[in-house]
XYZ file of C-alpha atoms in Angstrom:
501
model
C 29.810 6.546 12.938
C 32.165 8.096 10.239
C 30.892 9.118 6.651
C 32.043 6.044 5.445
C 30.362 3.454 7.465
C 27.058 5.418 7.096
C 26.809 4.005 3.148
C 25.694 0.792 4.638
C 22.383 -0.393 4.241
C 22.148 -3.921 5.794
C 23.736 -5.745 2.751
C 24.266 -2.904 0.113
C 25.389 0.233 0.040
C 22.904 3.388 -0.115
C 23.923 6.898 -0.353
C 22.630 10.345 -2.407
C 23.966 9.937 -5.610
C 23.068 13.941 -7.249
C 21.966 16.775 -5.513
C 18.608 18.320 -5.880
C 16.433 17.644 -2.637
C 17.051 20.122 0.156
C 19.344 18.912 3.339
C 20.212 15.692 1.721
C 24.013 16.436 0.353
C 25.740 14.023 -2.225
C 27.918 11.517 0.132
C 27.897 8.787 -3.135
C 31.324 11.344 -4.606
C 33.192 10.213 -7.337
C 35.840 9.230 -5.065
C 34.051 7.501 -2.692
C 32.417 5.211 -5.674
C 36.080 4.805 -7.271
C 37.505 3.426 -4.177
C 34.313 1.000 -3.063
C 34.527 -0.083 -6.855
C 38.545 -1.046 -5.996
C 38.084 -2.588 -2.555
C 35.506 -4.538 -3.773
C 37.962 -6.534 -6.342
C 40.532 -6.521 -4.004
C 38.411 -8.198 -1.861
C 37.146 -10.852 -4.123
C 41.127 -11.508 -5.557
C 41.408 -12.160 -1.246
C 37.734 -14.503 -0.975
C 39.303 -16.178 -4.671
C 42.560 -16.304 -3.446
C 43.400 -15.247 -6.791
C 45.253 -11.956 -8.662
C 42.754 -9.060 -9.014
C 44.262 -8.887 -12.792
C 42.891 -12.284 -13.641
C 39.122 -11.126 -12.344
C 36.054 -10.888 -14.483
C 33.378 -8.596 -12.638
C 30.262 -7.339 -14.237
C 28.485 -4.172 -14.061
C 24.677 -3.184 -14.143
C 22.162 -0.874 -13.136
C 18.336 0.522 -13.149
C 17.287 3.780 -14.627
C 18.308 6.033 -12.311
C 19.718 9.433 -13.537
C 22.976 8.997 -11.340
C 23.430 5.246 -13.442
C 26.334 6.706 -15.723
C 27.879 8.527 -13.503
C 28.254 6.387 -10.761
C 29.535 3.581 -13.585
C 32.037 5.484 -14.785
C 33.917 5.592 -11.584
C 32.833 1.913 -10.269
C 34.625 1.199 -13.595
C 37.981 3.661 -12.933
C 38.190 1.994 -9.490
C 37.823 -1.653 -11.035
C 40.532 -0.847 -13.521
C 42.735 0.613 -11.057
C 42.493 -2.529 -8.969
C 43.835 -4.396 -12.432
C 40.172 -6.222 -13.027
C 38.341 -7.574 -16.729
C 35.144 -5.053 -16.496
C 32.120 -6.118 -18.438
C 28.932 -3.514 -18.813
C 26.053 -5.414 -18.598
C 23.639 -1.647 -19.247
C 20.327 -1.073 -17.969
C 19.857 -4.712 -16.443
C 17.661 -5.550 -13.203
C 19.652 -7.519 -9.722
C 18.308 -10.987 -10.666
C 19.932 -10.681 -13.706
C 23.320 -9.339 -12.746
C 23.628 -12.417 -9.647
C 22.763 -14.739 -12.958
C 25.760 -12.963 -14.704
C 27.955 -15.175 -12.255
C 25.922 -18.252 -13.261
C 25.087 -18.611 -16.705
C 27.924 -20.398 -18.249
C 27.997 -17.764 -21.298
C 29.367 -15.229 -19.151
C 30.089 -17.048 -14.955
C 31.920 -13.617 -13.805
C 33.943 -14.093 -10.622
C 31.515 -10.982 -9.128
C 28.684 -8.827 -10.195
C 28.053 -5.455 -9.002
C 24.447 -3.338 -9.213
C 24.013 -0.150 -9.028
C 20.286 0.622 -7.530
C 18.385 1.907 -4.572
C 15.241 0.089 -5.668
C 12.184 2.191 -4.888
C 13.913 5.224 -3.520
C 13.866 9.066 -4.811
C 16.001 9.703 -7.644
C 18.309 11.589 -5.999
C 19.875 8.181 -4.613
C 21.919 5.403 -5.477
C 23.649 2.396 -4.011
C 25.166 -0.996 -5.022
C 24.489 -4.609 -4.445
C 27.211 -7.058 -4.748
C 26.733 -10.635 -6.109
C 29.754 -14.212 -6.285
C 28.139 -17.086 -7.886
C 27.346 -18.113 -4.025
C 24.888 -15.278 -3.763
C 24.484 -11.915 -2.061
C 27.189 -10.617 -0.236
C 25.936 -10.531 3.744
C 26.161 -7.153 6.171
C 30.017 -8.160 7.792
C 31.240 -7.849 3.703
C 29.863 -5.037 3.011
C 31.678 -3.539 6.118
C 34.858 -4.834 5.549
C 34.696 -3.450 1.817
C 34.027 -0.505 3.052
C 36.828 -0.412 5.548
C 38.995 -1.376 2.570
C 37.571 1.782 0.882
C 38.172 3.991 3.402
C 41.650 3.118 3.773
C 42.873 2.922 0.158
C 40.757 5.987 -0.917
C 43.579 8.314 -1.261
C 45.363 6.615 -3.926
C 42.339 5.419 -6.585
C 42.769 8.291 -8.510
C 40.727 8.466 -11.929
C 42.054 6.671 -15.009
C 40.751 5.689 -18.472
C 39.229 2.355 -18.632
C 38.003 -0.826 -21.416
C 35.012 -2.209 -20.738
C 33.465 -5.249 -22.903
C 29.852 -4.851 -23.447
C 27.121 -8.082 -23.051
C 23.422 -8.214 -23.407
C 23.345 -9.242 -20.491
C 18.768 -9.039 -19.965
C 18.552 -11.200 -23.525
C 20.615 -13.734 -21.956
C 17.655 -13.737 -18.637
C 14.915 -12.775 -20.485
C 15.222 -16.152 -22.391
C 16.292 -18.185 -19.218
C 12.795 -17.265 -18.080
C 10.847 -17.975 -21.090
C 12.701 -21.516 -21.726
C 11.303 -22.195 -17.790
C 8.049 -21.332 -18.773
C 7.959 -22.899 -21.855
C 9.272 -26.555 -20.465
C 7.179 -26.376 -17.036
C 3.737 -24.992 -19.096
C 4.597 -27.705 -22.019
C 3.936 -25.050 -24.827
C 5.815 -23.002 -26.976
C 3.264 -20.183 -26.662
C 1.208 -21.122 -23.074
C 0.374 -17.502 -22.984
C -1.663 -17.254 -26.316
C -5.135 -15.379 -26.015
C -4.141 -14.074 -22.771
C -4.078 -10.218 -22.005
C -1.372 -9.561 -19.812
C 0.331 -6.202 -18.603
C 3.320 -5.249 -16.812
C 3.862 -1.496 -15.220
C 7.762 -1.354 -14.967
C 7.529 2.303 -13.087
C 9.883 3.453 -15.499
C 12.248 0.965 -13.692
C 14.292 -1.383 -15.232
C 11.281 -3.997 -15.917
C 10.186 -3.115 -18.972
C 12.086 -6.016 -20.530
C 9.384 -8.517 -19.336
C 6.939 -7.097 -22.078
C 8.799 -7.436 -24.980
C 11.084 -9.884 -23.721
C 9.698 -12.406 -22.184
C 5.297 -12.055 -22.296
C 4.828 -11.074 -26.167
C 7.539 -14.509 -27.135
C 5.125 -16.467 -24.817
C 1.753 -15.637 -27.121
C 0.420 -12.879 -24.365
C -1.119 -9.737 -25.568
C 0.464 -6.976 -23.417
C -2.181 -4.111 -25.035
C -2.072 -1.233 -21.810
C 1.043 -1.899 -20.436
C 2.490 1.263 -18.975
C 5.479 3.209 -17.760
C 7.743 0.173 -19.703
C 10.765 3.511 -20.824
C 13.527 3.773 -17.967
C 13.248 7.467 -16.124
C 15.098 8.094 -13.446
C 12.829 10.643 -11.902
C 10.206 8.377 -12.114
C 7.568 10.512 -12.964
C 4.318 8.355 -12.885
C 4.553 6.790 -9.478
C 6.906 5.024 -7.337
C 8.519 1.880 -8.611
C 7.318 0.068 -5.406
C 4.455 -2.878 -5.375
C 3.965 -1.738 -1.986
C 3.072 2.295 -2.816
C -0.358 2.723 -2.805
C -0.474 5.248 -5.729
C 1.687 2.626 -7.708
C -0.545 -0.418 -7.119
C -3.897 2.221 -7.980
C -2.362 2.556 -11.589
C -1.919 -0.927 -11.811
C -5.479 -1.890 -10.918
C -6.617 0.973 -13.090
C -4.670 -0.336 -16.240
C -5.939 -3.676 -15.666
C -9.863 -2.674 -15.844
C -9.130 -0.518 -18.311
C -7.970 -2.830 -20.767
C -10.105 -5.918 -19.269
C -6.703 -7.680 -18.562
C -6.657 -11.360 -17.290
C -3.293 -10.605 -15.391
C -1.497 -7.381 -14.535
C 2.148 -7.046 -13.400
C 4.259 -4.216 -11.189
C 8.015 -4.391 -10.667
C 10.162 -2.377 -8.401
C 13.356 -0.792 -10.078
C 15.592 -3.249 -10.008
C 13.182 -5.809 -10.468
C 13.948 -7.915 -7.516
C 10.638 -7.214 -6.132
C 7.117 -7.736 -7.800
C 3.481 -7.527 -6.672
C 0.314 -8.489 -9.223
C -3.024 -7.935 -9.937
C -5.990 -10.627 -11.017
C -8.359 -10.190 -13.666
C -10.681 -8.309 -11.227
C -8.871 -5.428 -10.695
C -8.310 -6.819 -6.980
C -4.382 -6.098 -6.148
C -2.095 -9.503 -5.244
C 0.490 -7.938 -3.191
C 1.846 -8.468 0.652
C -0.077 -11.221 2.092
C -1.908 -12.373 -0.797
C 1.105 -12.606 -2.864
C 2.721 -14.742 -0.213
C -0.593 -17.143 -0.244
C -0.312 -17.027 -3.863
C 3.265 -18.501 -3.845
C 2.733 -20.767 -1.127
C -0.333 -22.258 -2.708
C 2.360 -22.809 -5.885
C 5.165 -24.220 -4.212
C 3.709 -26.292 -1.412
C 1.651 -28.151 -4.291
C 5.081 -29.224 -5.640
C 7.031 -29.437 -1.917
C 3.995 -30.563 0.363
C 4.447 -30.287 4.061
C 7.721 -27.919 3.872
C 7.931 -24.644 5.790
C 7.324 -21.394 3.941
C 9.683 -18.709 6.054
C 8.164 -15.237 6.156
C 8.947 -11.908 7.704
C 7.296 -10.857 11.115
C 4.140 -8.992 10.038
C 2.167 -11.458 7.922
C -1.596 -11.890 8.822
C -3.056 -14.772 11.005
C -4.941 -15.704 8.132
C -1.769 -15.919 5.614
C -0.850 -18.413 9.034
C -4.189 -20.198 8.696
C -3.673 -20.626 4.815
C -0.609 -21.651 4.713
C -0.954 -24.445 7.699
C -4.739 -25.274 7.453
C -5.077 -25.120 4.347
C -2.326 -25.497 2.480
C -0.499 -28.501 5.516
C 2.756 -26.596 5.184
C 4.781 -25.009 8.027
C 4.691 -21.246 8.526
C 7.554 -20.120 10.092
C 7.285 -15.977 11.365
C 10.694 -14.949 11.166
C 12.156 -10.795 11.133
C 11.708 -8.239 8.571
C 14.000 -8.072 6.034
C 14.446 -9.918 3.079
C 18.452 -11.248 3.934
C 16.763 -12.344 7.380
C 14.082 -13.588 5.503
C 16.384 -15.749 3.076
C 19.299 -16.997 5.404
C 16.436 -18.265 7.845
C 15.348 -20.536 4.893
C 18.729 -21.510 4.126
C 19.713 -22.351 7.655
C 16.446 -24.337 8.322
C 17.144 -26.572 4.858
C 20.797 -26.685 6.350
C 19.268 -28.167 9.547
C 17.305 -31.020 7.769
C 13.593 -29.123 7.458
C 12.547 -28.480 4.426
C 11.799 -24.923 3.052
C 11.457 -23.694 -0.528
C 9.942 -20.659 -0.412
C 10.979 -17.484 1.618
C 8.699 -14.387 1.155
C 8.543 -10.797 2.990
C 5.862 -8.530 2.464
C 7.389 -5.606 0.647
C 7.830 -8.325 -2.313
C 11.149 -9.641 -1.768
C 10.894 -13.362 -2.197
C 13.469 -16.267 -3.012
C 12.377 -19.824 -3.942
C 15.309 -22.802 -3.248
C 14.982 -23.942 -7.448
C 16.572 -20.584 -7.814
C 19.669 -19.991 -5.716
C 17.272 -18.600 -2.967
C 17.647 -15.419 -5.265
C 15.061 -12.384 -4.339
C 13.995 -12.503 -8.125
C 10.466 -10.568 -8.804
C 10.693 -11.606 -12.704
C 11.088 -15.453 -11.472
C 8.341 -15.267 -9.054
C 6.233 -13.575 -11.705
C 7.384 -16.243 -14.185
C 6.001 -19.121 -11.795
C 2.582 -17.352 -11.280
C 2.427 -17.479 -15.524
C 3.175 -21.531 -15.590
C 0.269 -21.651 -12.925
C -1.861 -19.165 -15.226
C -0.965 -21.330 -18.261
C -1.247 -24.981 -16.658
C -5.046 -23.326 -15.261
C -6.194 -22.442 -18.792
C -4.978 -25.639 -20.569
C -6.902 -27.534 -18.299
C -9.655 -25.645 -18.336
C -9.259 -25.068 -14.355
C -9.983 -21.458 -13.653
C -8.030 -18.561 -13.104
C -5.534 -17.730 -11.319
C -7.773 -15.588 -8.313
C -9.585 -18.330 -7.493
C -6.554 -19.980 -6.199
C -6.691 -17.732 -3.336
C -10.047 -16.515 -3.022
C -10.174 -18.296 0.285
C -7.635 -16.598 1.788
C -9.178 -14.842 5.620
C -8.646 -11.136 5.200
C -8.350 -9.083 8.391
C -11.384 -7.067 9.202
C -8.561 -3.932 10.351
C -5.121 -3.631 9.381
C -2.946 -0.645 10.515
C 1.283 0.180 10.011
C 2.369 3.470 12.092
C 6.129 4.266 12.208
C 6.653 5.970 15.430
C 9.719 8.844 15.368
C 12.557 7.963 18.426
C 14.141 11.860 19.178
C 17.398 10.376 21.056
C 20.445 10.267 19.520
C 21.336 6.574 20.809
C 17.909 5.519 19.844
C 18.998 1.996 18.828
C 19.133 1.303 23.160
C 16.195 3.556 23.359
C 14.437 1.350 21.802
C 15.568 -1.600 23.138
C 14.756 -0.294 27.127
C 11.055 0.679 25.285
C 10.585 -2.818 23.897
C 11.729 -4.717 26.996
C 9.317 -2.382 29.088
C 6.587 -3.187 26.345
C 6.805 -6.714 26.964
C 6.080 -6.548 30.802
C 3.291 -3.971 29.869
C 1.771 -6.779 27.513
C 2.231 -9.658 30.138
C 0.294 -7.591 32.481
C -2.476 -6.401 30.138
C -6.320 -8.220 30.633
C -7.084 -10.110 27.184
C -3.294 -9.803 26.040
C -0.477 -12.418 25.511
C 2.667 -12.388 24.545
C 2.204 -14.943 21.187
C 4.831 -18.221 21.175
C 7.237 -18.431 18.835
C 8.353 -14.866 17.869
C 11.577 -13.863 16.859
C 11.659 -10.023 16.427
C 10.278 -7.173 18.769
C 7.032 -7.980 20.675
C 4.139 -9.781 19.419
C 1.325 -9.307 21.234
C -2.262 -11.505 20.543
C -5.213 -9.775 21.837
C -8.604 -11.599 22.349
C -11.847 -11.060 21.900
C -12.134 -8.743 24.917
C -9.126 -6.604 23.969
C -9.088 -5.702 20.215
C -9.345 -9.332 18.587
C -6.196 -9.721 16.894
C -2.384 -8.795 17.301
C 0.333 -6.254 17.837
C 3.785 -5.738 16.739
C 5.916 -3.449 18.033
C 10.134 -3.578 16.933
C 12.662 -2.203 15.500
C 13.107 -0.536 12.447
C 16.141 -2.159 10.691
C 18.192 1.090 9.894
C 16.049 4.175 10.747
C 15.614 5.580 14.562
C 11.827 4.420 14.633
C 9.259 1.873 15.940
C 7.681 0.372 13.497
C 3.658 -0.681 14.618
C 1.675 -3.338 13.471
C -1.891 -3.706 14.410
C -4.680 -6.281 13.233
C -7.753 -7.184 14.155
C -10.630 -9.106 13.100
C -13.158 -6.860 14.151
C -14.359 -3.017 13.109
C -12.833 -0.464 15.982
C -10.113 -3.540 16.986
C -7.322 -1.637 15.353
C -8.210 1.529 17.503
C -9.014 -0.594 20.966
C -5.519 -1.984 20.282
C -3.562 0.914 19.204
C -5.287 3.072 22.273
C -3.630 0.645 25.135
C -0.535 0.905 23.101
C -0.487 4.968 22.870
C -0.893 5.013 26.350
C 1.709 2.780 27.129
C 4.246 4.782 24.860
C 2.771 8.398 26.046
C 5.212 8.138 28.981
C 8.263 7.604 27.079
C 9.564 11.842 25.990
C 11.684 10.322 23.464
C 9.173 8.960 21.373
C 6.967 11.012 19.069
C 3.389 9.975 18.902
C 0.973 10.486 15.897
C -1.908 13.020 16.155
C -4.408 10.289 15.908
């Protein structure tokens, strides 16, 4: 795997942007940016079938402290390729696909620069045509183009035409809120925070909540820093979620808000300080968009609960459909199964990412957030409750356990495949176990009420050499009674590091 092919991340690109954390050199150079910024209008002129010169691409980014920098030569290597550049600033990903869409700007492409919840020593880019995200085989093939012309992008001055680009989404949301909550100010007498994490999210206060009537008294870490010095920008980081919950008893909120960075993920927290995130956020959704699409499926990643299942089929009558981890997996399934004739609107993973059909199937946090207010608003007006008790329901597992277990081999990717196949014949032949119907990524494994009470997933991790494990169990001690069959399995297998626990 050459230096070059190592920037991809799935469907982006991800590489250390600025030095300053020990063994992890810059591989994001100056030259490396200019040329990805070049092959990437070359190959939309080739996908258009139309000059490079007559292209319109836009440019955004998050807060990171590598943002300029990295611009700058996105922009020389756009210019050099004969492209119309248009800085869009500090903007969030939702936003900068929309730049390809709203017919005040409807650029050709859109390019991000963000590495979402990551250290701020990185950086990485996202590429958007009005058709979407860009999938894995593009992002190859751009950076094949790279490689090759890299020589010859050499740096240049540039002209850039500058667009508020966030006022343009900021009131695309509120006009949505506003028609589906019939109210110019559905928000009024409603406390409401947001915690950007010093991400790019901060918009959504000023923006977007305090044009809707909210009072957003308490909300927190709203200025872009790129060395993020409060928490992680990630609904999923425990410290991060803490300081939401904290803000929101604090200041006796009725609704708190976290964003990642870029603001294409978003987790929430109810008026009592209890957090709606992972599989409550996905019930919360579901319970939204199956009252509008009843009976459709609702396609998830592979390590949602058996009582997100339960909700979602029992009590909800939708489909749940247990797809793979990550959020492009997550997204195409959805598309391909409304391709195929069965309905699905809603496609959620547990780290946050989540698309709804109404928009594009678009991993947009600030829309998903923005659908959650129109049910807040609709509750209120009719007197109806609030917005917890919607889910309050929901079966919580007794246990619930992620370990992410080290592979030491340099070709761990087969490693891991010999370990999972193995694991699967272990499973078959395990008292109280059973391989569970209708899984499409690693081994799922169902234990009864004999053997742990719940469920096992052991797979892949997407791009790191590790096996991510998923326990649950419905009973105090399952997780352990699970995870103890499962260490012994493994303890055979030298190229796998086991935990101390």
């Amino acid at each position: 795997m050459n230096e070059w092919s190592q920037l991809q991340n799935g469907s982006d690109i991800r590489g250390v942007a600025v030095d300053g954390v020990a063994g992890q050199p810059v591989t994001l150079h100056d030259s490396v940016v200019r040329a990805i910024g070049c092959a990437f209008a070359q190959w939309l002129a080739q996908r258009l079938e139309k000059p490079a010169r007559q292209l319109q691409i836009s440019v955004g980014h998050d807060s990171r402290i590598s943002a300029e920098k990295i611009k700058g030569s996105i922009f020389q290597g756009l210019t050099h390729a004969g492209a119309s550049i248009y800085d869009c600033g500090l903007a969030s990903t939702p936003a900068m696909f929309m730049s390809t869409i709203f017919t005040q700007h409807s650029y050709d492409g859109a390019m991000m620069l963000t590495a979402s919840h990551l250290p701020f020593n990185r950086n990485g880019i996202k590429f958007f045509t009005r058709h979407g995200g860009l999938e894995k085989r593009d992002i190859t093939k751009i950076l094949k183009m790279a490689e090759t012309i890299s020589d010859g992008v050499a740096p240049t001055s540039v002209t850039v035409t500058p667009v508020q680009l966030m006022d343009d989404y900021a009131a695309h949301l509120v006009n949505i809120i506003r028609l589906e909550s019939g109210s110019q100010t559905p928000l009024k007498d409603l406390k409401i925070i947001v915690d950007a994490g010093n991400g790019a999210g901060g918009f959504f206060v000023d923006k977007v909540l305090q044009p809707l009537g909210a009072n957003t008294t308490g909300s927190q870490f709203l200025e872009p820093d790129g060395m993020f010095p409060n928490h992680a920008p990630n609904p999923e980081d425990p410290k991060a979620i803490a300081a939401i919950v904290t803000a929101v008893r604090e200041n006796a909120a009725d609704f708190g808000i976290i964003f990642d960075t870029d603001v294409d993920r978003a987790g929430a927290v109810d008026k009592n300080g209890t957090p709606i995130n992972r599989n409550r956020f996905i019930a919360l959704m579901a319970t939204i968009v199956l009252e509008k699409h009843p009976g459709s499926v609702v396609v998830t990643d592979s390590v949602t609960s058996t009582g997100l299942k339960w909700w979602i089929e029992e009590h909800l009558r939708g489909k749940h459909h247990r797809f793979q981890r990550g959020y492009r997996n997550v997204i195409n399934e959805a598309i391909r199964l409304n391709s195929s004739g069965k309905e699905s609107y809603l496609a959620l993973e547990t780290s946050g990412h989540g698309a709804l059909k109404e928009n594009y199937f678009l991993d947009d946090g600030a829309y998903q957030i923005a659908k959650i207010l129109i049910k807040i608003a609709q509750l209120k007006m009719a007197d109806q409750g609030t917005i917890d008790e919607l889910i309050a329901g929901l079966p919580e597992p007794v246990e619930a356990k992620e370990i992410r277990l080290k592979i030491k081999v340099a070709d761990f990717s087969a490693y891991a495949d010999q370990v999972l196949a193995d694991f699967a014949t272990f499973a078959a032949q395990t008292p109280g176990w059973s391989l569970t119907a209708d899984n499409y990524e690693g081994v799922h494994v169902t234990c009864d009420a004999t053997a742990g009470n719940g469920w096992a997933l052991l797979r892949k991790s997407l791009h790191d050499p590790q096996l991510p494990l998923n326990i649950e169990s419905e009973q105090i001690g399952g997780v352990d009674q699970i995870s103890a069959q499962i260490k012994s399995f493994l303890s055979t297998y030298v190229g796998i590091e086991l935990p101390d626990e």
